[in-house]
Short mmCIF file of C-alpha atoms in Angstrom, two decimals:
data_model
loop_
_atom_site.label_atom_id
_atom_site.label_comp_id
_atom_site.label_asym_id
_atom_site.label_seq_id
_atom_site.Cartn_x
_atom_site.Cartn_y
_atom_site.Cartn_z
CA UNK O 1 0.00 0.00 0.00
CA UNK O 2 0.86 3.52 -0.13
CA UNK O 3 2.36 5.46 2.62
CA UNK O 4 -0.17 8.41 4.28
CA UNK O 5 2.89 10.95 3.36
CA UNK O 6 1.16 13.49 0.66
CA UNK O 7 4.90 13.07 -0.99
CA UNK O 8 6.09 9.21 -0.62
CA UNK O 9 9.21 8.43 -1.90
CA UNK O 10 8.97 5.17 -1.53
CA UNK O 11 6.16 2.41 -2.13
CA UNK O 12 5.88 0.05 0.81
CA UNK O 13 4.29 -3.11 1.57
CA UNK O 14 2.01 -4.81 -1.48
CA UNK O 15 0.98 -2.00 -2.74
CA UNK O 16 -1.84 -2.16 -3.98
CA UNK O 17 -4.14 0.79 -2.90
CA UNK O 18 -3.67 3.68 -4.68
CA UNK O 19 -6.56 6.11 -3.57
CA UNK O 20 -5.55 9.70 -2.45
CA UNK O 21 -7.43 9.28 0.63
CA UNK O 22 -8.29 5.47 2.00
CA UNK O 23 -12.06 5.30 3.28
CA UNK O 24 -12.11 2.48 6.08
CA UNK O 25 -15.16 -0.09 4.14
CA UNK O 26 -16.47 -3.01 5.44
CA UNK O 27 -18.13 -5.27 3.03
CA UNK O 28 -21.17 -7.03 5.27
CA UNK O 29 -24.12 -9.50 3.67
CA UNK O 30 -22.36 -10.51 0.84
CA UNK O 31 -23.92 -13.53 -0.86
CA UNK O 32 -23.48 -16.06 1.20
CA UNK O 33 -22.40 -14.32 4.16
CA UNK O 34 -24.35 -15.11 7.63
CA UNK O 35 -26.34 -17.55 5.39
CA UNK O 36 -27.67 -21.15 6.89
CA UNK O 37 -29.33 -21.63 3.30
CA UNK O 38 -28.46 -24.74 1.56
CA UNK O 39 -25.96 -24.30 -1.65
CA UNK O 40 -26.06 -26.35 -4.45
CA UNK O 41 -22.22 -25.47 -5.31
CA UNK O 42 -21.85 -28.85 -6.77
CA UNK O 43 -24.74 -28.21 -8.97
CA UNK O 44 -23.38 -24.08 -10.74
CA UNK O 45 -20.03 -26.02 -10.70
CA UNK O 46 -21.28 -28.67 -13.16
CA UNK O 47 -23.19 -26.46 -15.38
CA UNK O 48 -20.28 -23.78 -15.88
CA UNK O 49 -22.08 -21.18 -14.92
CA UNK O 50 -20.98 -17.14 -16.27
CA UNK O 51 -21.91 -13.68 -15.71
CA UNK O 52 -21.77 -11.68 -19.27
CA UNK O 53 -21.65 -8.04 -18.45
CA UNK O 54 -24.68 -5.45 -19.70
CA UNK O 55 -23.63 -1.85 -19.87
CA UNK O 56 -25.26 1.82 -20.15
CA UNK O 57 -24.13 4.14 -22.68
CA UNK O 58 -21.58 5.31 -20.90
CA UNK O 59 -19.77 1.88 -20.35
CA UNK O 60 -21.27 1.61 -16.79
CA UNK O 61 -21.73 -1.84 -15.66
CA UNK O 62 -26.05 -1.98 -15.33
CA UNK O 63 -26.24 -5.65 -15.09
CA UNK O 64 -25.58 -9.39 -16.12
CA UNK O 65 -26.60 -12.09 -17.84
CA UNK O 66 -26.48 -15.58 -16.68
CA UNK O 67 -25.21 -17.71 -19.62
CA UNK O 68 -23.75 -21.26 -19.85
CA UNK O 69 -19.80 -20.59 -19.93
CA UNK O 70 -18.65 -21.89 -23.73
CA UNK O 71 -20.37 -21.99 -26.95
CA UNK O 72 -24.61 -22.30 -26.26
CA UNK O 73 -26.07 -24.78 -29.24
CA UNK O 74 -27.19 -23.29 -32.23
CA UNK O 75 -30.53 -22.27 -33.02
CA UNK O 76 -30.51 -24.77 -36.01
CA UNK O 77 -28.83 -28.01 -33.24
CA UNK O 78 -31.02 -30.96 -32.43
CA UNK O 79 -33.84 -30.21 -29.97
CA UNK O 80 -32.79 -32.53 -27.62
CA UNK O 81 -29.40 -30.31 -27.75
CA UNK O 82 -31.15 -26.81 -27.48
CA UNK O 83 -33.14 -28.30 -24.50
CA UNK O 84 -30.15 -29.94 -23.00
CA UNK O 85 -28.47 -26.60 -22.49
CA UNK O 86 -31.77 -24.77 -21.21
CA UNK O 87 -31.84 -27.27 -18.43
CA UNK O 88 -28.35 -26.71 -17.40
CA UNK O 89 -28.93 -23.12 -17.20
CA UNK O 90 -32.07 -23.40 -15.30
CA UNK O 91 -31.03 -25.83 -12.96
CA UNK O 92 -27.38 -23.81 -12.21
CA UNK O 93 -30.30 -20.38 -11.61
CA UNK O 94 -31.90 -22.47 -9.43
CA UNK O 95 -29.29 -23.09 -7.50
CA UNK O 96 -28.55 -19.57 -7.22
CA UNK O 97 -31.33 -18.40 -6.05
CA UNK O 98 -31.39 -21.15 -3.15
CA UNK O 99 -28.49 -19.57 -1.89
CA UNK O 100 -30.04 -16.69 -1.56
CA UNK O 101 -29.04 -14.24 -4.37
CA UNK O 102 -28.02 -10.84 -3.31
CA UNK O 103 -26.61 -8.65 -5.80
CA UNK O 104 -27.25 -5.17 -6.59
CA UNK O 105 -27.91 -5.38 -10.46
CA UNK O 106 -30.65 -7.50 -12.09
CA UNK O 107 -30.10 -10.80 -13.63
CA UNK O 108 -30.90 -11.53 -17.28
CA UNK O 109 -32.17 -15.16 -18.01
CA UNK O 110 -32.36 -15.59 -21.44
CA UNK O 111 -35.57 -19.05 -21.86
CA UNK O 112 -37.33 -20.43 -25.06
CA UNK O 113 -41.43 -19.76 -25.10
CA UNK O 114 -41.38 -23.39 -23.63
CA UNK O 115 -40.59 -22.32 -20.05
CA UNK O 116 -43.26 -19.53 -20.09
CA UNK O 117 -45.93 -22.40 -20.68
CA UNK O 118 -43.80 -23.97 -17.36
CA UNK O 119 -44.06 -23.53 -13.68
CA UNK O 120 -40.27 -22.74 -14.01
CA UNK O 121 -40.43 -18.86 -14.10
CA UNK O 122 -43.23 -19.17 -10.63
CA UNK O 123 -40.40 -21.40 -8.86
CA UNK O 124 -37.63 -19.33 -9.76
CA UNK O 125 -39.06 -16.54 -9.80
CA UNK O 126 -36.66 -13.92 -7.80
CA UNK O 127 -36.71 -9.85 -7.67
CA UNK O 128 -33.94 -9.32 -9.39
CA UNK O 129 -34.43 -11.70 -12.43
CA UNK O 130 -35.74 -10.27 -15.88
CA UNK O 131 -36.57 -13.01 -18.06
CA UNK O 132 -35.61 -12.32 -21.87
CA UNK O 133 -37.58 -14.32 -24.07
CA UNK O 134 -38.54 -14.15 -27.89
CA UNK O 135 -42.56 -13.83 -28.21
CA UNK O 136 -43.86 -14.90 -31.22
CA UNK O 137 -47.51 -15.39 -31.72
CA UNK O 138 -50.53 -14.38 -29.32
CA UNK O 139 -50.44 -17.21 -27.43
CA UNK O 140 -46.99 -16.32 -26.54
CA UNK O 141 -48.03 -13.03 -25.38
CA UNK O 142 -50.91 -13.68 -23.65
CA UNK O 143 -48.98 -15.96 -21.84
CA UNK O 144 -46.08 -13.66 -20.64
CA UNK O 145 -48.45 -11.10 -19.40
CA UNK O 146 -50.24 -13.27 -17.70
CA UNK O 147 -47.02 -13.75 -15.78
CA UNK O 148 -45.83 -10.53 -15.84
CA UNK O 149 -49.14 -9.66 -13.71
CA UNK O 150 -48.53 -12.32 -11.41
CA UNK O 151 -45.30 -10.18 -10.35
CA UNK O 152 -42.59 -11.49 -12.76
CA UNK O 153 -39.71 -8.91 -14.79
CA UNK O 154 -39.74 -9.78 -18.64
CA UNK O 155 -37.63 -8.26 -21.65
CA UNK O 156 -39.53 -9.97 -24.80
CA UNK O 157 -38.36 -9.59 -28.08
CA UNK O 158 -41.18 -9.30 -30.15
CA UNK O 159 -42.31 -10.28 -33.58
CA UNK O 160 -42.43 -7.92 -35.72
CA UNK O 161 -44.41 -9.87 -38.37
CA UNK O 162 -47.65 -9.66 -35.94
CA UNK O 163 -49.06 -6.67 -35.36
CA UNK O 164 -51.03 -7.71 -32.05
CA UNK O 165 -47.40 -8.88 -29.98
CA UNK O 166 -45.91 -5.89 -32.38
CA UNK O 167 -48.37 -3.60 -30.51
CA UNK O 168 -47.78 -5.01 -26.99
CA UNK O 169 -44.33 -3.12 -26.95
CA UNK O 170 -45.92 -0.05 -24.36
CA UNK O 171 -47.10 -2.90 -22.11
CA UNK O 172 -42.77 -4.03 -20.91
CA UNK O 173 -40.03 -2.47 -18.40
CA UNK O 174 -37.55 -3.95 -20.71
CA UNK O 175 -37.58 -4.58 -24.43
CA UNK O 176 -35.06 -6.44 -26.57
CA UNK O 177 -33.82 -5.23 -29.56
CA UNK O 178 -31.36 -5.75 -32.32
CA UNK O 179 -28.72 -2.99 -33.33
CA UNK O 180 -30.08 -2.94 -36.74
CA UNK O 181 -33.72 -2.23 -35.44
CA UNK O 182 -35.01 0.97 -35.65
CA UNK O 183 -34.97 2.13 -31.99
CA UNK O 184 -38.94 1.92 -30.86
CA UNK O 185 -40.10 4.96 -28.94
CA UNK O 186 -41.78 3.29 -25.70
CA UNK O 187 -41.33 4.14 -21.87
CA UNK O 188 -39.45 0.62 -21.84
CA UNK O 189 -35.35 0.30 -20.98
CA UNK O 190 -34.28 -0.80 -24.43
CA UNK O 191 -32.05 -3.80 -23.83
CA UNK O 192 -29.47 -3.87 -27.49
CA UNK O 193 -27.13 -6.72 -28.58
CA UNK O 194 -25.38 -7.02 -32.13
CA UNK O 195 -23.98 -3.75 -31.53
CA UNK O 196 -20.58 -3.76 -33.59
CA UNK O 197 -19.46 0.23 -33.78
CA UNK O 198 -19.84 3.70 -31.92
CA UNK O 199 -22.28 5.14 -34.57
CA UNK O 200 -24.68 2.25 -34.08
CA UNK O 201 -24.72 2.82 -30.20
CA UNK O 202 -25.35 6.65 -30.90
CA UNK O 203 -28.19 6.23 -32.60
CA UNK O 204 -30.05 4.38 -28.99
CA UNK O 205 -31.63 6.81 -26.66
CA UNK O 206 -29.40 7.21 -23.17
CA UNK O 207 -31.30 4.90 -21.41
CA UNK O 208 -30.48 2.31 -23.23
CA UNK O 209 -28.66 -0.89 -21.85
CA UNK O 210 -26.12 -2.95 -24.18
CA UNK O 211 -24.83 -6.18 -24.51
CA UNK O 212 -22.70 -7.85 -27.69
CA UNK O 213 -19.41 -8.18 -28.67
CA UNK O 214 -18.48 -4.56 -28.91
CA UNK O 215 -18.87 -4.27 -25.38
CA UNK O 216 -18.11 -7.78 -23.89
CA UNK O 217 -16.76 -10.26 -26.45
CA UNK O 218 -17.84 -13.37 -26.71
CA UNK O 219 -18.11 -15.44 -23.24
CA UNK O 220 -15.85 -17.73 -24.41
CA UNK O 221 -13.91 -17.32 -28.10
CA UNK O 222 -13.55 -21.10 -29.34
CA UNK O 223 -9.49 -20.50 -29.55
CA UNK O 224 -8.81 -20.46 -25.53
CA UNK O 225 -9.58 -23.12 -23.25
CA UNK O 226 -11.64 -23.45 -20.66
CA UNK O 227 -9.23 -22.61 -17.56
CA UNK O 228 -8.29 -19.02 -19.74
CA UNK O 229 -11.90 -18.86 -20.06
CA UNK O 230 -12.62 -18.81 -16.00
CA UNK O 231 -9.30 -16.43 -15.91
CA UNK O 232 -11.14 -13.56 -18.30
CA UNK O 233 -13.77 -14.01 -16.33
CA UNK O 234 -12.76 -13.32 -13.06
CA UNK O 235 -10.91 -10.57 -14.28
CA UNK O 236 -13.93 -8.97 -16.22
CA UNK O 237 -15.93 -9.46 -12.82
CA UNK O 238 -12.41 -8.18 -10.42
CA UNK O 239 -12.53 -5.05 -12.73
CA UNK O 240 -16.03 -3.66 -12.87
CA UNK O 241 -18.46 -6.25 -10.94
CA UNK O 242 -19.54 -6.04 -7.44
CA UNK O 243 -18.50 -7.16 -4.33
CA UNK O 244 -21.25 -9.76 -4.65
CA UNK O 245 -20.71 -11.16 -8.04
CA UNK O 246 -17.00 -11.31 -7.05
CA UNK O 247 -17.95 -13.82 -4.01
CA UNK O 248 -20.27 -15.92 -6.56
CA UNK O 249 -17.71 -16.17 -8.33
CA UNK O 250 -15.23 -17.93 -6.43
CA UNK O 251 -18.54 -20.30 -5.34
CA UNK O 252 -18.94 -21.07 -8.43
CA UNK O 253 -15.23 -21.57 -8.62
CA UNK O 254 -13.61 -22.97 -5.60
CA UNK O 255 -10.33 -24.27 -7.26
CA UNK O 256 -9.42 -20.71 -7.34
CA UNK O 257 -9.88 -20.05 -3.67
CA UNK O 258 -6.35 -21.01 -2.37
CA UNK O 259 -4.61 -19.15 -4.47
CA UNK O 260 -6.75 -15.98 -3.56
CA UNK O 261 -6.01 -16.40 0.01
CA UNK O 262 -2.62 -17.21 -0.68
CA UNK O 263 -2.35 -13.79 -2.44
CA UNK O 264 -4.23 -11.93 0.17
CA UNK O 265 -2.43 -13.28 3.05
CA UNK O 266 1.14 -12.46 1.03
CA UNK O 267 2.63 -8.64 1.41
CA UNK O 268 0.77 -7.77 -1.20
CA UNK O 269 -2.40 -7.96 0.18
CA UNK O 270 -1.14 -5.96 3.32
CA UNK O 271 -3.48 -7.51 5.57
CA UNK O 272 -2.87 -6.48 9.33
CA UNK O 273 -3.67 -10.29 10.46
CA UNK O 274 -4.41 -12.95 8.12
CA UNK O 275 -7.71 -13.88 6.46
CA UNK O 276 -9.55 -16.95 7.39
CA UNK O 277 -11.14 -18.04 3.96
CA UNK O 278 -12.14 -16.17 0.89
CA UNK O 279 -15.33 -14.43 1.76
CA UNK O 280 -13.14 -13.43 5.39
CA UNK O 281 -10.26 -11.63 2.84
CA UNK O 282 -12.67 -10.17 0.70
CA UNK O 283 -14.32 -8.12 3.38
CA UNK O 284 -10.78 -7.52 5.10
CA UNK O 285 -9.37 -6.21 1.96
CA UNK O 286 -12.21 -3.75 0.62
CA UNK O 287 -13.43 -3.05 -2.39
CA UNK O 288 -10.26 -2.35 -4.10
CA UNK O 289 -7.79 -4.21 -3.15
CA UNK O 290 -10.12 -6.88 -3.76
CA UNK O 291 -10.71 -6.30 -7.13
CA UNK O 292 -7.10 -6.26 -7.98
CA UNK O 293 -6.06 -8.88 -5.74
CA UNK O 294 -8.91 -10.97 -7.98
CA UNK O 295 -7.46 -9.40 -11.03
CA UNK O 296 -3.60 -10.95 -9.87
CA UNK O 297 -5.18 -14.49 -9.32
CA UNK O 298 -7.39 -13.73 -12.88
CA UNK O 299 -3.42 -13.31 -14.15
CA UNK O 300 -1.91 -16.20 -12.64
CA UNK O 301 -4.80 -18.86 -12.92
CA UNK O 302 -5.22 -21.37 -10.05
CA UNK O 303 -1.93 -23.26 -10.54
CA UNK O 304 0.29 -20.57 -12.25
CA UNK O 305 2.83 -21.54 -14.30
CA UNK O 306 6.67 -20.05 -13.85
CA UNK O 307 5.15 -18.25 -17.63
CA UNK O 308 2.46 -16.53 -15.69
CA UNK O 309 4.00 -16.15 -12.68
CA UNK O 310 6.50 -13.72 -14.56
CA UNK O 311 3.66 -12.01 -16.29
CA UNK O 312 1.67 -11.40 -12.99
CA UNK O 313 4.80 -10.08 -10.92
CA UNK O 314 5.00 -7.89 -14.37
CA UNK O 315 1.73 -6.88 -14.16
CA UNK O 316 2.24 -5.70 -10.11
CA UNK O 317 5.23 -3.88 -10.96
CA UNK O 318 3.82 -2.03 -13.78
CA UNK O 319 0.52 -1.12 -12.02
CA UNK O 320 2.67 -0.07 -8.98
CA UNK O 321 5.07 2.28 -10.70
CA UNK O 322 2.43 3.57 -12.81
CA UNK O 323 0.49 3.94 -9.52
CA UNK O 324 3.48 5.97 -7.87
CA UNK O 325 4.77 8.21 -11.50
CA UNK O 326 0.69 9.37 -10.99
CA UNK O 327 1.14 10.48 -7.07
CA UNK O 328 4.49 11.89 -8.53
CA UNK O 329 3.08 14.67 -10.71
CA UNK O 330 2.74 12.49 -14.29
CA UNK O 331 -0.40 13.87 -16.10
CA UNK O 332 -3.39 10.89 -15.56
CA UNK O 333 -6.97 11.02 -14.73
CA UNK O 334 -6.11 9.35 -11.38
CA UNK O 335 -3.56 7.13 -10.07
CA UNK O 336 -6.10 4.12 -9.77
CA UNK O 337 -6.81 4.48 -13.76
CA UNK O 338 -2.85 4.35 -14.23
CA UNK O 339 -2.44 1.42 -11.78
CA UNK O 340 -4.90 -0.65 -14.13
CA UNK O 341 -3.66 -0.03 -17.03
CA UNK O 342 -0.10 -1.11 -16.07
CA UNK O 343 -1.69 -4.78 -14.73
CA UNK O 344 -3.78 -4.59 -17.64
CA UNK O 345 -0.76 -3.95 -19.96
CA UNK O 346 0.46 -7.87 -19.50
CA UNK O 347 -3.27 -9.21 -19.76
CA UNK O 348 -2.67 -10.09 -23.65
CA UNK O 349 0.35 -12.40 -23.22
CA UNK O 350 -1.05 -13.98 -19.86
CA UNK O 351 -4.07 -14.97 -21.25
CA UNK O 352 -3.39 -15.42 -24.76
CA UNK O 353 -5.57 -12.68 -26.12
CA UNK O 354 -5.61 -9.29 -28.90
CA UNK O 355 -5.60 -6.66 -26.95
CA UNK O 356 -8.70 -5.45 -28.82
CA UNK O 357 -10.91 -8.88 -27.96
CA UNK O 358 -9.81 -7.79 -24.28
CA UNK O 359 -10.96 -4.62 -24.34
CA UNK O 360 -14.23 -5.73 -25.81
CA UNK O 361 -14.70 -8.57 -23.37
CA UNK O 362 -13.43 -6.43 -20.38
CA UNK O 363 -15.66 -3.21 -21.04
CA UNK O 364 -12.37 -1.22 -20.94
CA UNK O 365 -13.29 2.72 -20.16
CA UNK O 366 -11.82 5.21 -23.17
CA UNK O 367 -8.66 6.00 -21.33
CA UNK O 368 -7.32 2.15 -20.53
CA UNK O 369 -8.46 1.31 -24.13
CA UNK O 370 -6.56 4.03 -26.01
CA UNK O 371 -3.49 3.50 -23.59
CA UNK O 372 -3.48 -0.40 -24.10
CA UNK O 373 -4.16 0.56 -28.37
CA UNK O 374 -0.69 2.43 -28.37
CA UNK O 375 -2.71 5.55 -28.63
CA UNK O 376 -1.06 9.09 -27.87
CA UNK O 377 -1.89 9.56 -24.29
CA UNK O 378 -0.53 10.60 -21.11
CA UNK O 379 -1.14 6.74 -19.94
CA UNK O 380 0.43 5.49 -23.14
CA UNK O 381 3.41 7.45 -22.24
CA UNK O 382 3.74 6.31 -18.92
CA UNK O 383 3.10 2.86 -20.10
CA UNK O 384 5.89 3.30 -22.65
CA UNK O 385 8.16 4.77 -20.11
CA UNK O 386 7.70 1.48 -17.93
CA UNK O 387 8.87 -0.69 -20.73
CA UNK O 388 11.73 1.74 -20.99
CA UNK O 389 12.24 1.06 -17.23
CA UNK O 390 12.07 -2.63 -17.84
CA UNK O 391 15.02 -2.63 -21.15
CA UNK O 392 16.81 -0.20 -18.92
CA UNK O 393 16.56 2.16 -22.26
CA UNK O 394 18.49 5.38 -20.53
CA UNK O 395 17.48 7.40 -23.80
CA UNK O 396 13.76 6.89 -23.42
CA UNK O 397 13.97 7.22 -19.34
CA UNK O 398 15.84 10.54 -19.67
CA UNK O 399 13.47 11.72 -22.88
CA UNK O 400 10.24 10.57 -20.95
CA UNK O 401 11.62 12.05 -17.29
CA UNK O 402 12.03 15.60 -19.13
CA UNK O 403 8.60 15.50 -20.78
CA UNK O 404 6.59 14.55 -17.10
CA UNK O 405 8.65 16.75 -15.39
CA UNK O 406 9.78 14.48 -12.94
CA UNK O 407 13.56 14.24 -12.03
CA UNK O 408 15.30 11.19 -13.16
CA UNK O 409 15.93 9.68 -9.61
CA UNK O 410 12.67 10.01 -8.73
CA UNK O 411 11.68 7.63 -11.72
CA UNK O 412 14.39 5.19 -10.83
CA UNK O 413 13.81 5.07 -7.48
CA UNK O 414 9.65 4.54 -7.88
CA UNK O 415 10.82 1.64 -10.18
CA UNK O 416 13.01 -0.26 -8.21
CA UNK O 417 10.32 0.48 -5.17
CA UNK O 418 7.52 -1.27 -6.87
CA UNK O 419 9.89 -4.21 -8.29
CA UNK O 420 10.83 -4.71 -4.71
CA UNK O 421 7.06 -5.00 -3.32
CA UNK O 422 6.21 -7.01 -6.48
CA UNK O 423 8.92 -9.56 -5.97
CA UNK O 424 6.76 -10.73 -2.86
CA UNK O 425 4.04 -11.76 -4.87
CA UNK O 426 5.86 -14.42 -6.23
CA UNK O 427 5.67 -16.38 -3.03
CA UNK O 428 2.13 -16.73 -3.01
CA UNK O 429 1.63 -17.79 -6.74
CA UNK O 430 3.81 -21.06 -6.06
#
């Protein structure tokens, strides 16, 4: 962490926080938390459950979708395929909402016009769940507002082809659309996918909610495997998810709770005692260092290899003297936006990945995407002045020290601070 010194010359313990001013949070009722409920862990295990991120129009996280992690069958696969996959995803919901499902943003539960004719959607039913289903003929309708007076959320998508579901559009909260539909003028939150570029988003009023490639990437591209798969996850959820999604994840995922506790419990988590088990470290550690603790462990996977290892003591150094250049004077929006992009700056190579599929799948704000692009910024300068650091390149240190105003020492000395609290990490990932 930081020292409370306005001017710190030197970086000590892990790290990690980076906040001008540290507000003591405690993290209390997190899912699971206090909770006597039964948990079907065994069951989300099994069915490789995910959380695909929704967004606003201003790249704020609004909400997720529960999806089956990997490639769902086609729309053209065998029935018995199509409802093979339906039944995963239900039964893995299920399971969630036994243990007592307590995020903040709603769930989308994407169901064929089968389940509405079901007593699935009454079971399941929860407060927080908006079911997103494709209405096609009256029957269809009549049948989803039927439900939807009984007390349940839906986002339809509706045929356009009939005019009575066409007309029903004034009677949602939610609405699916496609990018290529002309945007509907109803009171409903317009819920896009197939977005693919900024002048498509444009033309959707503010209110509108998006999900797609060109904000989260596909939850799984066919060419990684499935442990890379769980890694961009838990780094998509470490970077903007909450506290709550971050502890179903590692439910959903218990392989990977060692080697968060290991991490927590090392320097770098600077914990004043050490944590019990993983929902005990993530309310020690606070929102933050949470979330980038998660995003180490997204880097490393649960049995690193010495490859990723390197790359995640990489990443910590990088975010750490990015961190300290920013509390140093060196022109950033904030010292936590520079610390991300500097752990985000190894991402490609540790998972395998374009830079530009990560941004996608990550919902990168502007500022980390153009730094991470190569783009002229005053993050892609500091970025390029850490790999100067790194090749020992006196030419660019001395060229990139004049232009941020920030004496030479100074640079050298931030450097070989946050290689120094890095190093410890290494510990913890073997």
């Amino acid at each position: 962490m930081t020292s409370d010194d306005p001017s710190p010359s030197r970086i000590i313990g892990g790290g990690i926080n980076t906040r001008e001013s540290e507000q003591p949070v405690v993290v209390t009722q997190m899912l699971g938390i206090d909770s006597s409920a039964p948990v079907r862990e065994e069951n989300l295990r099994a069915r490789f459950l995910s959380f695909d991120p929704l967004f606003d129009s201003a790249s704020n996280l609004v909400a997720h979708q529960l999806v089956l992690r990997g490639r769902m069958a086609a729309t053209d696969a065998p029935p018995a395929l199509r409802q093979m996959d339906e039944d995963m995803l239900l039964t893995g919901l299920y399971s969630l909402t036994q243990g007592g499902m307590s995020g903040e943003l709603p769930l989308l539960v994407q169901v064929s016009t089968d389940v509405l004719f079901s007593d699935v959607p009454r079971q399941i039913n929860h407060r927080k769940l908006i079911w997103y289903v494709a209405l096609d003929t009256e029957q269809h309708l009549a049948r989803a507002l039927a439900l939807q007076d009984a007390g349940l959320t839906f986002c339809p998508t509706l045929n356009r082809n009939d005019p009575v579901v066409r007309e029903s559009a004034s009677a949602w909260r939610y609405l699916g659309c496609h990018a290529d539909d002309i945007p509907p003028k109803v009171a409903a939150r317009l819920i896009v996918e197939g977005v693919r570029h900024s002048r498509v988003q444009a033309r959707w009023p503010e209110s509108t909610w998006f999900k797609g490639s060109y904000f989260s990437g596909d939850t799984q591209p066919a060419e990684i495997s499935h442990d890379q798969a769980v890694q961009l996850d838990l780094l998509a959820i470490a970077l903007r998810g909450s506290a709550d999604t971050l502890v179903q994840f590692f439910r959903l995922n218990p392989d990977m709770a060692p080697r968060l506790l290991a991490i927590a419990n090392s320097q770098v988590g600077g914990l004043s005692r050490p944590a019990e088990s993983t929902a005990h470290a993530l309310v020690m550690l606070g929102p933050q260092r949470s979330s980038r603790v998660a995003a180490l462990l997204a880097l490393a996977g649960a049995d690193p290899t010495e490859a990723t290892r390197q790359y995640t003591v990489t990443a910590l150094t990088r975010a750490l003297f990015m961190g300290k250049l920013t509390r140093l004077g060196a022109p950033a929006e904030s010292s936590a936006a520079a610390f991300e992009i500097g752990l985000l700056s190894i991402a490609p190579h540790a998972l395998s990945l374009p830079v530009e599929k990560l941004i996608r799948k990550l919902g990168l704000p502007a500022t980390s995407a153009r730094a991470l692009s190569a783009h002229p910024t005053p993050e892609g300068a500091m970025l390029k002045l850490t790999h100067a650091c790194e090749k020992n390149d006196v030419e660019t240190l001395a060229m990139y020290a004049q232009q941020l105003n920030i004496p030479l020492h100074q640079i050298s000395v931030a450097y070989l601070d946050a290689l120094i609290a890095a190093s410890e990490l290494d510990a913890a990932l073997h």
